[in-house]
Amino acid sequence: MRGENRMKELYIASCCPDGGIYHCRLEDGRVEQLDFTPCDRPMYLAVSGSILYALLREPFQGSSGLIKYEIQKDGSLKQADDVVSTHGKCACHLAVERDDIYCVNYLSGNVVLLPDQIAAHTGKGVHPKRQEAPHTHFVCVTPDKNYVLVTDLGTDRIVTYDRKLNRISETKLPDGKGPRHLAFSEDGTIVFCVNELSSDVSVLNYRDGKLSLCKTFPALPADFCGESTAAAIRVYKGKVYVSNRGHDSITCFDICGKELVFQQCVPCGGQSPRDFDIIGEHIICTNENSDNVTLFELNPLRQCGNEIKIKAPLCVIERKDGNETI
């Protein structure tokens, strides 16, 4: 059971030329910066055991890279290896499952099992600017550990691979959705897909590597008329949470079987909430365009505590005990 006031350690990626990775602490409803590790434009982070993995936007003159850090006893980071290529441009998401490291390159439209196993996507979608080519945006190992799922925002598809990146199947979403990130239900039988371009959440059945679309639910209030794109999605204790960039909010749904019931939509406390994570009984939200990180309590969802200033915060992740899979 997670203790609400137990001290939690977390890492936040600051994606700017003078940025890097901030080591922070969440305790008694407050976030505190502890130390800082400089690196060039980190895009996304993952932690597995005592290693932190960071995707760097452009360390190789146009292509992205992956760097590993050893997490020291005090939570500080020590570089463990040289930067290695991700074999593409704008690496934006990664997943670590024991010795396997997967990443996706958004602009190159491919998925990579490091060091050098590559699967390229082809095709395009209906949006003339955002879907002119494949744009792989998310990768994860399925809860049964047998498959790898990849979202392709550019082609409106979720592709299933085996663990060696042999293509198994693909699931087509309606045109113009722009699938961005996935989250599994706690029993591993349902996938929730947040669609960036249409700002909604699709519910899909999952079984043995195959997905089937059930229904899609809007993530924005019905009376909103502006421009907004959905970003991060998390599942926790029977609820789905989604961040909305433009509307600048976090939406909470109750999970009722294969239905999502809208519960709350609250301001994120900044601009463009690119990522958030649920840590303890709190949400930590990274607001990319307002250079701040905000804190929320759950049940009901409301902003609380302090906020911290970090340039272009893109990703937040918790340091956990044991060999965790991200």
mmCIF file of C-alpha atoms in Angstrom, residues 67 85 141 156 176 186 210 267 298 302 307 313 317:
data_model
loop_
_atom_site.group_PDB
_atom_site.id
_atom_site.type_symbol
_atom_site.label_atom_id
_atom_site.label_comp_id
_atom_site.label_asym_id
_atom_site.label_seq_id
_atom_site.Cartn_x
_atom_site.Cartn_y
_atom_site.Cartn_z
ATOM 1 C CA ILE A 67 22.231 7.545 -22.316
ATOM 2 C CA SER A 85 22.227 6.081 -31.369
ATOM 3 C CA VAL A 141 5.833 -4.339 -23.489
ATOM 4 C CA ASP A 156 -3.818 6.091 -36.994
ATOM 5 C CA GLY A 176 -7.602 11.603 -37.834
ATOM 6 C CA GLU A 186 -4.920 -3.112 -13.920
ATOM 7 C CA LYS A 210 -4.572 -8.612 -30.528
ATOM 8 C CA PRO A 267 -6.833 23.271 -14.688
ATOM 9 C CA LEU A 298 -6.375 12.659 -5.859
ATOM 10 C CA ARG A 302 -7.323 19.289 -7.009
ATOM 11 C CA GLU A 307 5.004 24.286 -7.666
ATOM 12 C CA PRO A 313 9.719 20.047 -18.378
ATOM 13 C CA ILE A 317 9.152 9.538 -13.463
#
